[in-house]
XYZ file of C-alpha atoms in Angstrom:
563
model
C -11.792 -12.565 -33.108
C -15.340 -12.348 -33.724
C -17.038 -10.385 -30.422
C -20.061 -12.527 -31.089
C -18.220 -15.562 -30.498
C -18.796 -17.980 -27.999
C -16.527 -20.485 -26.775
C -17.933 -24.102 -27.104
C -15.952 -25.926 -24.057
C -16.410 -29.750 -24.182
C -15.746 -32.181 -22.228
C -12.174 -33.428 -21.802
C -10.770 -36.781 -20.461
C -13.627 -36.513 -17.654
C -12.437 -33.020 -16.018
C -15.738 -31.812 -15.489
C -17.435 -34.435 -13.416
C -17.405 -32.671 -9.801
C -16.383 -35.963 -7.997
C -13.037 -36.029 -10.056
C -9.571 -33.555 -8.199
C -7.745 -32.525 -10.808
C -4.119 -32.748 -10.501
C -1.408 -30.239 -9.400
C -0.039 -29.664 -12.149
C -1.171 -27.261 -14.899
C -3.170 -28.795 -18.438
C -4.043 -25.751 -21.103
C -7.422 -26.181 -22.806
C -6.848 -24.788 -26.276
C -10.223 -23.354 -28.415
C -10.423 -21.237 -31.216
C -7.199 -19.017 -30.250
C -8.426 -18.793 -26.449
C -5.790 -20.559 -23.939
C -6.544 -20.356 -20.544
C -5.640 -22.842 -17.862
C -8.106 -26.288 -17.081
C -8.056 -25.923 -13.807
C -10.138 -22.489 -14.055
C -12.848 -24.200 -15.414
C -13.488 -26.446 -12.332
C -15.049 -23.238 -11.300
C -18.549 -22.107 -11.757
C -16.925 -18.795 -13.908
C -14.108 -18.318 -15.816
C -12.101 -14.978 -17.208
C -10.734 -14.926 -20.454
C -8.870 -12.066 -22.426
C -10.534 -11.478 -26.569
C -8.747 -9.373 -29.044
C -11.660 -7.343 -30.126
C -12.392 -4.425 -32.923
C -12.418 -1.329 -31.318
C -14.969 0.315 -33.758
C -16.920 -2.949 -34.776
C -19.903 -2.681 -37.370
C -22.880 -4.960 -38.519
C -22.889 -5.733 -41.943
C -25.546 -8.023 -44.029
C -24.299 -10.571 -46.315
C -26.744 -12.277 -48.254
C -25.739 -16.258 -48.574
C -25.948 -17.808 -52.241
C -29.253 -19.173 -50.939
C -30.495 -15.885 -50.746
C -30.490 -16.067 -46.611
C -29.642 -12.944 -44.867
C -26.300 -13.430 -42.771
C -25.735 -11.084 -39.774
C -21.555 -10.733 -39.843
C -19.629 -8.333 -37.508
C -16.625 -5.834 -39.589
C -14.243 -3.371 -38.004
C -14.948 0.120 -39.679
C -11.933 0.995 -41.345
C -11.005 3.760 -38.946
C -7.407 2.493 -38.471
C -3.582 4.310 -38.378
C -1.379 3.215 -40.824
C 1.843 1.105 -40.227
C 4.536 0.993 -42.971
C 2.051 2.235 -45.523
C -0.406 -0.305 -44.604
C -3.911 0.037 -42.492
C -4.038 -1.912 -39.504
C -7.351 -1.945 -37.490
C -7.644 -0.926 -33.936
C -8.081 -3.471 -31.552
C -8.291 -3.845 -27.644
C -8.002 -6.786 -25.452
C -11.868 -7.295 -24.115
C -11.961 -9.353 -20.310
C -14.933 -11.478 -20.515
C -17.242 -13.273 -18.065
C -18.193 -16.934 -19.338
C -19.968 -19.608 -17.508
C -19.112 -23.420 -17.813
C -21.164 -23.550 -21.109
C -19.209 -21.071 -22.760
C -21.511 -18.718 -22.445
C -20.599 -15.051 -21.741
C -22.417 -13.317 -18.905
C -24.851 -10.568 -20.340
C -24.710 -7.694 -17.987
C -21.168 -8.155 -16.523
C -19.790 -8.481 -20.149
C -21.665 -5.174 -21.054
C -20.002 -3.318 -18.240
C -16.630 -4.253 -18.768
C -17.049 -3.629 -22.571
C -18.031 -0.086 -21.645
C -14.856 -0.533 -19.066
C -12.728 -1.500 -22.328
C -13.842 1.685 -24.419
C -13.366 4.285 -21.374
C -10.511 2.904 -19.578
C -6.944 3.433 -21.097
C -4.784 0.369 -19.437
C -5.611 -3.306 -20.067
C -5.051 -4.215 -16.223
C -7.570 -2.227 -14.824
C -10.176 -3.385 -17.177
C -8.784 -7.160 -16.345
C -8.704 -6.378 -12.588
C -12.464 -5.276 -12.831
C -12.850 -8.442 -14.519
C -11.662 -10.312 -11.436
C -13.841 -8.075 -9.118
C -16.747 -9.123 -10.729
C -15.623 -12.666 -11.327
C -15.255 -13.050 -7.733
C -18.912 -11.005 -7.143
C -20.133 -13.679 -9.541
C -19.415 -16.826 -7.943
C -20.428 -15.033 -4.782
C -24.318 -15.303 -6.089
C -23.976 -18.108 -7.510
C -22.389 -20.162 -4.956
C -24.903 -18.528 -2.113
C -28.872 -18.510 -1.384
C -30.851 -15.622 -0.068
C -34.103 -15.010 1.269
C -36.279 -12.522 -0.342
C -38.741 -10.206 0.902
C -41.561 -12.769 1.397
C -39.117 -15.249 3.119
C -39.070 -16.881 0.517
C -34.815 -18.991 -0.285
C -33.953 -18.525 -4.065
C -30.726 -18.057 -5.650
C -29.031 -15.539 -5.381
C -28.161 -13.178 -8.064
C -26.860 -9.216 -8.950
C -30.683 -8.634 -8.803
C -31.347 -9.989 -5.055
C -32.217 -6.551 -4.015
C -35.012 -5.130 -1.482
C -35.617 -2.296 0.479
C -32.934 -3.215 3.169
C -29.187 -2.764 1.673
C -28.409 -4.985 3.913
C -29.808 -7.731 3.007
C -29.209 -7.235 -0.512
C -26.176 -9.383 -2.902
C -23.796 -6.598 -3.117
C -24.253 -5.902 0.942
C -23.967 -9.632 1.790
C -20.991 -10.036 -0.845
C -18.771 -7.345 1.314
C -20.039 -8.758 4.640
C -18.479 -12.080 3.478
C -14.970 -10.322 2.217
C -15.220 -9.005 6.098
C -15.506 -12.103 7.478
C -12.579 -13.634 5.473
C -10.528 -10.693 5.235
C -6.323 -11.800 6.435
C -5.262 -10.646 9.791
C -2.136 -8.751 10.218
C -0.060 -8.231 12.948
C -0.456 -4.423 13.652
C 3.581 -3.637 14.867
C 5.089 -6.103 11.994
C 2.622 -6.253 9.233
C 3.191 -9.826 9.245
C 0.322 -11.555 7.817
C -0.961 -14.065 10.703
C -3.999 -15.110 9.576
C -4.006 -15.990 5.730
C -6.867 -14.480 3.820
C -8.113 -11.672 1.086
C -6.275 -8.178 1.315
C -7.745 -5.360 2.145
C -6.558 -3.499 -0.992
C -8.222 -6.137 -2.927
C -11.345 -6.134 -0.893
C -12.072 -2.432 -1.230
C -11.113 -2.410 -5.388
C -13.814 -5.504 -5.411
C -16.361 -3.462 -3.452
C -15.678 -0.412 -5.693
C -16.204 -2.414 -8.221
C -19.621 -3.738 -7.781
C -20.869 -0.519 -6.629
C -19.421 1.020 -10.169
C -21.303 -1.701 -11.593
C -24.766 -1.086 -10.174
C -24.193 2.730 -10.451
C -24.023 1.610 -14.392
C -26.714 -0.987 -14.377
C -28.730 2.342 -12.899
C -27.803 4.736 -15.325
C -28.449 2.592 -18.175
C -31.965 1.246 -17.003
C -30.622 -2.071 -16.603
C -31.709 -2.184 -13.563
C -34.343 -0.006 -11.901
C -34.410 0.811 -8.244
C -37.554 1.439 -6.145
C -37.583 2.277 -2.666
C -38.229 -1.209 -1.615
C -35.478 -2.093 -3.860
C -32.115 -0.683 -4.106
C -28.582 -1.885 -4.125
C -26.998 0.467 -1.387
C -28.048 4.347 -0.360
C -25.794 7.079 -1.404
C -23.712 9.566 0.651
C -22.648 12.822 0.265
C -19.492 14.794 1.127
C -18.625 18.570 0.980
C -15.030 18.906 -0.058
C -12.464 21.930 -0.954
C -11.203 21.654 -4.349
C -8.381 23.712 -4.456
C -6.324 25.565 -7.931
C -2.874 26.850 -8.249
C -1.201 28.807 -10.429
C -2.030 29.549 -14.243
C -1.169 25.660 -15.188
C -4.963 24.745 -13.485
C -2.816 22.287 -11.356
C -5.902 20.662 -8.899
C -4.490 20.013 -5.377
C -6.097 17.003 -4.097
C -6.469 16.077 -0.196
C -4.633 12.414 0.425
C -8.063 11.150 1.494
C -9.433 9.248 -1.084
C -13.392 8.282 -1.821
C -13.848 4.862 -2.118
C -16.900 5.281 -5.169
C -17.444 8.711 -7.079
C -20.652 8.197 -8.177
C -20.541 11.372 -9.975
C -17.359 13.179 -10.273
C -16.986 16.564 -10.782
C -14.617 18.369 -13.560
C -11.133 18.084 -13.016
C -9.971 20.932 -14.749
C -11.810 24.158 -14.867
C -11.024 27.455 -16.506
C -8.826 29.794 -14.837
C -7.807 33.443 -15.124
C -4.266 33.788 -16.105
C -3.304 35.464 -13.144
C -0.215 34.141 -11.420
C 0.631 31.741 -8.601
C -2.586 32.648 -6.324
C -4.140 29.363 -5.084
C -8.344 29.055 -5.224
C -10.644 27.023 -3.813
C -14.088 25.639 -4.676
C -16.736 24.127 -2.893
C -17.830 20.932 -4.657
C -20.427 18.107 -3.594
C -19.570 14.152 -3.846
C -21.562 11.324 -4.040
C -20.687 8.007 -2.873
C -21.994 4.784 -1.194
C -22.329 3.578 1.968
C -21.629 -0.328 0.695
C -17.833 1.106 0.203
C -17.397 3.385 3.166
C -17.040 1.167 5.906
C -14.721 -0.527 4.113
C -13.015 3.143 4.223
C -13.278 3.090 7.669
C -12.298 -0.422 7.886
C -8.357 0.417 9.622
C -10.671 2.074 12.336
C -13.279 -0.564 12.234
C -10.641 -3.020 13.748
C -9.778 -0.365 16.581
C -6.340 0.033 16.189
C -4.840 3.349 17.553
C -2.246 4.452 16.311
C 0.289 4.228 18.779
C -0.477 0.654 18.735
C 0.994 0.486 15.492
C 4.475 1.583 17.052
C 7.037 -0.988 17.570
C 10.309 0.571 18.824
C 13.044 -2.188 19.609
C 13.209 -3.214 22.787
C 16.284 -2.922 25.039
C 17.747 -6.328 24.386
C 16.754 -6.162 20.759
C 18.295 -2.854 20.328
C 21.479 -3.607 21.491
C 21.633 -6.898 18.810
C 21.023 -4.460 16.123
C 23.606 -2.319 17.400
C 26.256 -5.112 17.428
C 24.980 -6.483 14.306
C 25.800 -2.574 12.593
C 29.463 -2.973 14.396
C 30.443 -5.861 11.865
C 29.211 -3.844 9.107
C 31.177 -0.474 10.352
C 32.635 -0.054 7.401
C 29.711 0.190 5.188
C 28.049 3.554 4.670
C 24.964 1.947 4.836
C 25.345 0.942 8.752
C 26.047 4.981 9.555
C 22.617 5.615 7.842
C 21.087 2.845 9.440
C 22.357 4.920 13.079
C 21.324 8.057 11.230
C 17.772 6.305 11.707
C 18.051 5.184 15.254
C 19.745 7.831 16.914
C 18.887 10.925 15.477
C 15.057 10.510 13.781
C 15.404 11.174 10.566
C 13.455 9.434 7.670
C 14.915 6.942 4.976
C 14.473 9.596 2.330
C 16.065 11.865 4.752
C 19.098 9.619 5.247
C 19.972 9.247 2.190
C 19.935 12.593 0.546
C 22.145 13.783 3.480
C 24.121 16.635 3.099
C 27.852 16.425 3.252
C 27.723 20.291 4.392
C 26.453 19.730 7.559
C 29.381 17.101 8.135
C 32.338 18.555 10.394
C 34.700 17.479 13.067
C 33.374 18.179 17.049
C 34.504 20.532 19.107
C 36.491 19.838 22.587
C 33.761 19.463 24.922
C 30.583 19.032 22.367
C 27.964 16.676 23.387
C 25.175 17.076 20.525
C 25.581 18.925 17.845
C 22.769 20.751 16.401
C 22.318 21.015 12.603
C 19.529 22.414 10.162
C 18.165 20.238 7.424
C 15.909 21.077 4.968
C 14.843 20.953 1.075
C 15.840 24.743 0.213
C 18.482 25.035 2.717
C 20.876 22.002 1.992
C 19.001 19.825 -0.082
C 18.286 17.173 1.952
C 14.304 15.737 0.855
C 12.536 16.688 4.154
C 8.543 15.512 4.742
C 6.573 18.327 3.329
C 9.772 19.762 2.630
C 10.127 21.447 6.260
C 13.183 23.180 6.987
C 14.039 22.278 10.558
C 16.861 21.445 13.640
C 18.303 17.867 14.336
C 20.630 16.870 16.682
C 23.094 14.673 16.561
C 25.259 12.858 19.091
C 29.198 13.746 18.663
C 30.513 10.231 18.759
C 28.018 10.183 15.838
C 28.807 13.396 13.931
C 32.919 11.923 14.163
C 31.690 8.448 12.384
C 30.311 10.720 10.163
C 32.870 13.416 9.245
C 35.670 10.230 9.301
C 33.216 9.127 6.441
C 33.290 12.508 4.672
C 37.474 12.078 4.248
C 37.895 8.446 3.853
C 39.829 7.084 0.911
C 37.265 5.214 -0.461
C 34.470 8.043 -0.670
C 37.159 10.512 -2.030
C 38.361 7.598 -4.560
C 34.765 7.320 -6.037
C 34.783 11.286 -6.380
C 37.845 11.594 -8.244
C 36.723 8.485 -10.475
C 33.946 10.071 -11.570
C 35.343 13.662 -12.026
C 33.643 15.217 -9.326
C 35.531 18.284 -7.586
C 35.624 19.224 -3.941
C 36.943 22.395 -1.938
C 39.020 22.834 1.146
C 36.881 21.727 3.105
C 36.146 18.329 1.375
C 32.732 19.835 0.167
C 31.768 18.978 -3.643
C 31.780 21.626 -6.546
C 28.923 21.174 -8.908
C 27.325 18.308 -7.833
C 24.639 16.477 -5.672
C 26.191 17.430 -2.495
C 25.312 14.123 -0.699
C 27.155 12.866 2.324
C 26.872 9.314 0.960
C 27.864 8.431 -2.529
C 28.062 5.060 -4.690
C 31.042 4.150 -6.627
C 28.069 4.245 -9.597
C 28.896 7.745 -11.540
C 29.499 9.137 -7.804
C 25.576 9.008 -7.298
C 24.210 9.213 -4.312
C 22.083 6.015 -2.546
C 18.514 5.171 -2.950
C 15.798 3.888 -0.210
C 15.907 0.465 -1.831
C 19.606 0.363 -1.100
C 18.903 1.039 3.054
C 16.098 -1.187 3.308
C 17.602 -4.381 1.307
C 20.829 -3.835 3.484
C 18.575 -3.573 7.068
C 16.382 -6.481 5.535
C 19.930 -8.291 5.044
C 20.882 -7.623 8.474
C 17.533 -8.677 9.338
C 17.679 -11.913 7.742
C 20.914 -12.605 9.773
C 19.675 -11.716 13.389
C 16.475 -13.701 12.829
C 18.582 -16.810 11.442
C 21.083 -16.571 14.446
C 18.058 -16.427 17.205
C 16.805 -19.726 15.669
C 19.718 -21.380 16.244
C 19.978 -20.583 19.614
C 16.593 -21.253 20.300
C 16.823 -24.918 19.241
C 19.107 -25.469 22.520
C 17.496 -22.886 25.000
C 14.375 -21.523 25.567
C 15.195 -17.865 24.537
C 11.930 -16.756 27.099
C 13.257 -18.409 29.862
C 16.527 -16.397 30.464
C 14.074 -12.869 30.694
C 12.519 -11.617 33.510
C 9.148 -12.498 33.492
C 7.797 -8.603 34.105
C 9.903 -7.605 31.666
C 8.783 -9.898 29.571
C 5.514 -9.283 30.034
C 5.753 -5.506 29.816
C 7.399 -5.521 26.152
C 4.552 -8.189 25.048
C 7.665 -10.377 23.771
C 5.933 -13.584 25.604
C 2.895 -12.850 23.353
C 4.612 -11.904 20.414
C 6.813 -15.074 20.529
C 4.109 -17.572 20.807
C 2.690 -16.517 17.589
C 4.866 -18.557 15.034
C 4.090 -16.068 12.358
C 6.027 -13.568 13.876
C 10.256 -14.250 13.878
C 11.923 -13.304 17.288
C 13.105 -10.308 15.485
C 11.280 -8.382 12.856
C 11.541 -4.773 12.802
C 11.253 -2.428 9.706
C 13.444 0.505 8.585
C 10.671 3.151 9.639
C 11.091 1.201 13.436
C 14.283 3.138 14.201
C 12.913 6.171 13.778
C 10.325 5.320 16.971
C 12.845 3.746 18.841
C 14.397 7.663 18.950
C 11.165 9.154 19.295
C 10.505 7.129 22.748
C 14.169 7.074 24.294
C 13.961 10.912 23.841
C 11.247 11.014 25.527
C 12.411 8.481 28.233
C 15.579 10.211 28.595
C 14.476 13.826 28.356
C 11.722 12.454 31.426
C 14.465 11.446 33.273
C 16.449 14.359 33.157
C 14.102 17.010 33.980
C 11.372 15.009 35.275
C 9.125 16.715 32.916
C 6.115 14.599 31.599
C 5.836 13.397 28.138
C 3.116 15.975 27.231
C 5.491 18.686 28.152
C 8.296 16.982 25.965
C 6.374 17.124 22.992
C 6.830 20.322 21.579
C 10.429 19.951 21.072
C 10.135 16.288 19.977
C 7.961 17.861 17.137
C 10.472 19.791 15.808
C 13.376 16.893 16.136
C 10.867 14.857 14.458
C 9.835 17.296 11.878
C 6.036 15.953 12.586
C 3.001 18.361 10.691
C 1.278 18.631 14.005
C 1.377 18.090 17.600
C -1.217 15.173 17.309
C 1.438 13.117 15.263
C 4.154 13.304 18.091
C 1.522 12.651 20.656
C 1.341 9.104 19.955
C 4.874 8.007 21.159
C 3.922 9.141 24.723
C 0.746 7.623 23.836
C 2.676 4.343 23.388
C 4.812 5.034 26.983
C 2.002 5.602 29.012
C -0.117 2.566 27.618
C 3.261 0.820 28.325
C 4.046 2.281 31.602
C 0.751 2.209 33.117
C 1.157 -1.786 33.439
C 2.991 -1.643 36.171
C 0.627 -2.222 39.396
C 2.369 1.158 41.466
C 3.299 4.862 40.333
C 6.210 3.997 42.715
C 7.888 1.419 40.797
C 7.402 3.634 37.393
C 10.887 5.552 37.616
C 12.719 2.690 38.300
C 11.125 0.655 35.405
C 11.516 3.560 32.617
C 15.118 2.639 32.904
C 14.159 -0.658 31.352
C 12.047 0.789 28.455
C 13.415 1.706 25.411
């Protein structure tokens, strides 16, 4: 298609007179190869996708009237495909306005997008960013520096960020940014995600940061689009392969990024570090920041099951005894460990208790076993014996042997493989051993099931009414109920591993009378956490819990009724 095209859209059947709805379903509005959907267009900007050139080039024809005709080529720089040249092309996302008329500026960036950027859908997604940045303006007025109201556009700028398009188009993604609920992650108030508010925001900055470089636009000190910020960060080398190892943090806009890979001496596996200066922008920052901005701690993020709701997940796992994914599921709950860590269990570990054995205390770990630790940290578990005989009944069953022999796969004397993964839970696919998808669709299954039974209960009693109203007050279940949103039951895989974290700690407190802080050593190591600060948060959780209660007196008695 020719890139200096433009797309004549007439009028059809009345569907651009404002006053008229268009209807539900969806009418394709067909022009010159273009199809994109009608009801688009009752918009003030549209998206559409172009197959362009990728190396295009001006060339004069001269018209048998002797006129001079401008007429765009591809340069025959082009791969060949079954002995024939085929031109390079790329799909071009471009900006037009009701007329058909492609927006100048936007259109330039994401061409420059197209040349530099490898995938289609990031090109097309920056197209949406500044789609939506687009009808922002052009939707919205603004008062410039004399107080004067004018339409808005990219170039409403003054000396005030603030008060500036790009500023006011992320204070209105703030405003209408969706709620979730921060136990669940239930969305309970519908509107635009906060992954898709910060790539917008990114976005536009990237955009002015080009405008800037390429003197589209140029910025005064009564007039700029936001005011940079810098960071000092480590870079850090490994090895003779110039592997960079990157922090987890990410900056939200690199306005100018350093080298990525830098010459090394072949030495060996010595790992380097370099200071190196970043520049980014305060209009994407606080969106950065904006997990902190709503003031949630993190222990308010926990959501072990409650009492009542742990015991309906318990009975729940009972029907599905037989399954190996209901032991992992009480791998989760009772002993801490991870999804990951659940299911690359090793079968090793696995034996009958002794006489007399309470917990039994096993060592995990990457290297030692190869069961996929966080940061692959060898470390101690324990796990209860009634637990560790489900388990090692498991390890001998007919059916888990059956899918071993099927497949070929050898074991020892003592029911150990030879030669293979060495997993304690195996599929009858090639003897393999599970995934994480497999655990959570089977607790999202069991899920489904609780939540489904609960609302049929609840159509002939009011579940509320049968708890104790302190009780009921001290789990938040009152509150969490009357929010529709939010089913009577919703817990996620990662939930059972904080439901062990706090009835350690509640159980531990109770035996030795210990406080939580003094617990939390040893709950590090069970937990395998980095740091101390990362366990801290469960008795975080406890105390904000505890502390409801109106005496220290009555706190003893009431632990009983935690978790």
């Amino acid at each position: 298609m020719d890139t200096a095209e433009t797309f004549d859209i007439k009028e059809q059947d009345g569907f651009f007179d404002e006053s008229t709805k268009f209807h539900e379903e969806e009418r394709l509005f067909n022009k010159s190869r273009g199809i994109f959907p009608n009801r688009q267009l009752l918009h003030n900007f549209v998206v559409i996708s172009v197959e362009v050139p990728v190396y295009p080039r001006l060339k004069l024809e001269i018209t048998e009237d002797g006129e001079v005709k401008p007429n765009f080529i591809a340069r025959h720089k082009a791969k060949k495909v079954d002995g024939k040249k085929v031109v390079f092309t790329k799909k071009l996302s471009m900006i037009l306005n009701l007329q058909g008329v492609p927006l100048l500026a936007e259109n330039l960036f994401l061409h420059h997008k197209m040349q530099t950027t490898r995938k289609y859908a990031t090109v097309q997604r920056k197209a949406d960013a500044l789609l939506a940045f687009s009808r922002f303006c052009y939707m919205s007025d603004w008062e410039n520096d004399r107080g004067i109201e004018e339409p808005m556009t990219y170039r409403s700028l003054t000396a005030e960020p603030e008060y500036g398009a790009p500023w006011l188009f992320g204070d209105w993604m703030f405003d209408n940014m969706h709620v979730r609920d921060p136990q669940t992650g239930i969305v309970i108030e519908r509107g635009i995600a906060p992954s898709t508010a910060i790539f917008n925001i990114r976005t536009v900055a990237e955009y002015y940061g080009w405008l800037i470089t390429n003197k589209m636009l140029i910025i005064r000190e009564d007039y700029i689009p936001y005011r940079p910020e810098f960071f000092q960060v480590q870079k850090r080398w490994k090895g003779t392969s110039k592997q960079q190892i990157t922090d987890k943090k990410i900056l939200a806009h690199v306005l100018n990024s350093p080298k990525r890979n830098m010459p090394r001496d072949d030495d060996d596996d010595i790992t380097d570090e370099e200071t190196t200066m970043i520049a980014t922008s305060d209009l994407v920052l606080r969106f950065t920041n904006y997990a902190n901005e709503l003031g949630v701690e993190a222990h308010e993020k926990l959501k072990p099951m409650i009492p009542s709701d742990r015991l309906i997940f318990e009975s729940k796992l009972k029907k599905y005894e037989k399954k190996p994914t209901s032991l992992m599921c009480k791998l989760c709950s009772r002993v801490g460990l991870r999804v990951q860590e659940v299911v690359t269990f090793p079968e090793f570990v696995v034996r009958q208790p002794k006489f007399g054995e309470e917990v039994i205390t096993i060592s995990i770990g990457n290297e030692m076993n190869g069961c996929e630790t966080k940061f692959n940290k060898t470390r101690a578990i324990e796990v209860p014996a009634d637990l560790m005989q489900e388990l090692y009944e498991y390890k001998l069953s007919d059916e888990r042997m059956n899918f071993l022999e099927k497949h070929d796969v050898e074991v020892n004397k003592d029911f150990n493989q030879i030669e293979h993964h060495g997993r304690l839970f195996v599929t009858n696919r090639e003897a393999g051993s599970y995934s994480k998808n497999s655990l959570q669709y089977f607790f999202g299954e069991i899920r489904a099931e609780i939540i489904a039974e609960l609302e049929e209960q609840i159509k002939f009693t009011d579940i509320t009414s049968s708890i104790n109203p302190e009780v009921a007050e001290f789990h938040d279940e009152l509150n969490r109920r009357r929010d529709k949103a939010i089913p009577l039951w919703y817990y996620r895989p990662h939930d059972q591993r904080s439901t062990f974290a706090t009835r350690w700690l509640l159980t531990q407190h109770e035996k030795t009378g210990l406080p939580f802080e003094m617990l939390l050593d040893e709950l590090k190591d069970l937990m395998g956490h980095k740091n101390i600060e990362m366990t801290r948060v469960y008795a975080q959780f406890l105390d904000t819990k505890i502390i409801r209660f109106n005496s220290a007196a009555r706190k003893n008695a009431a632990a009983t009724l935690l978790y």
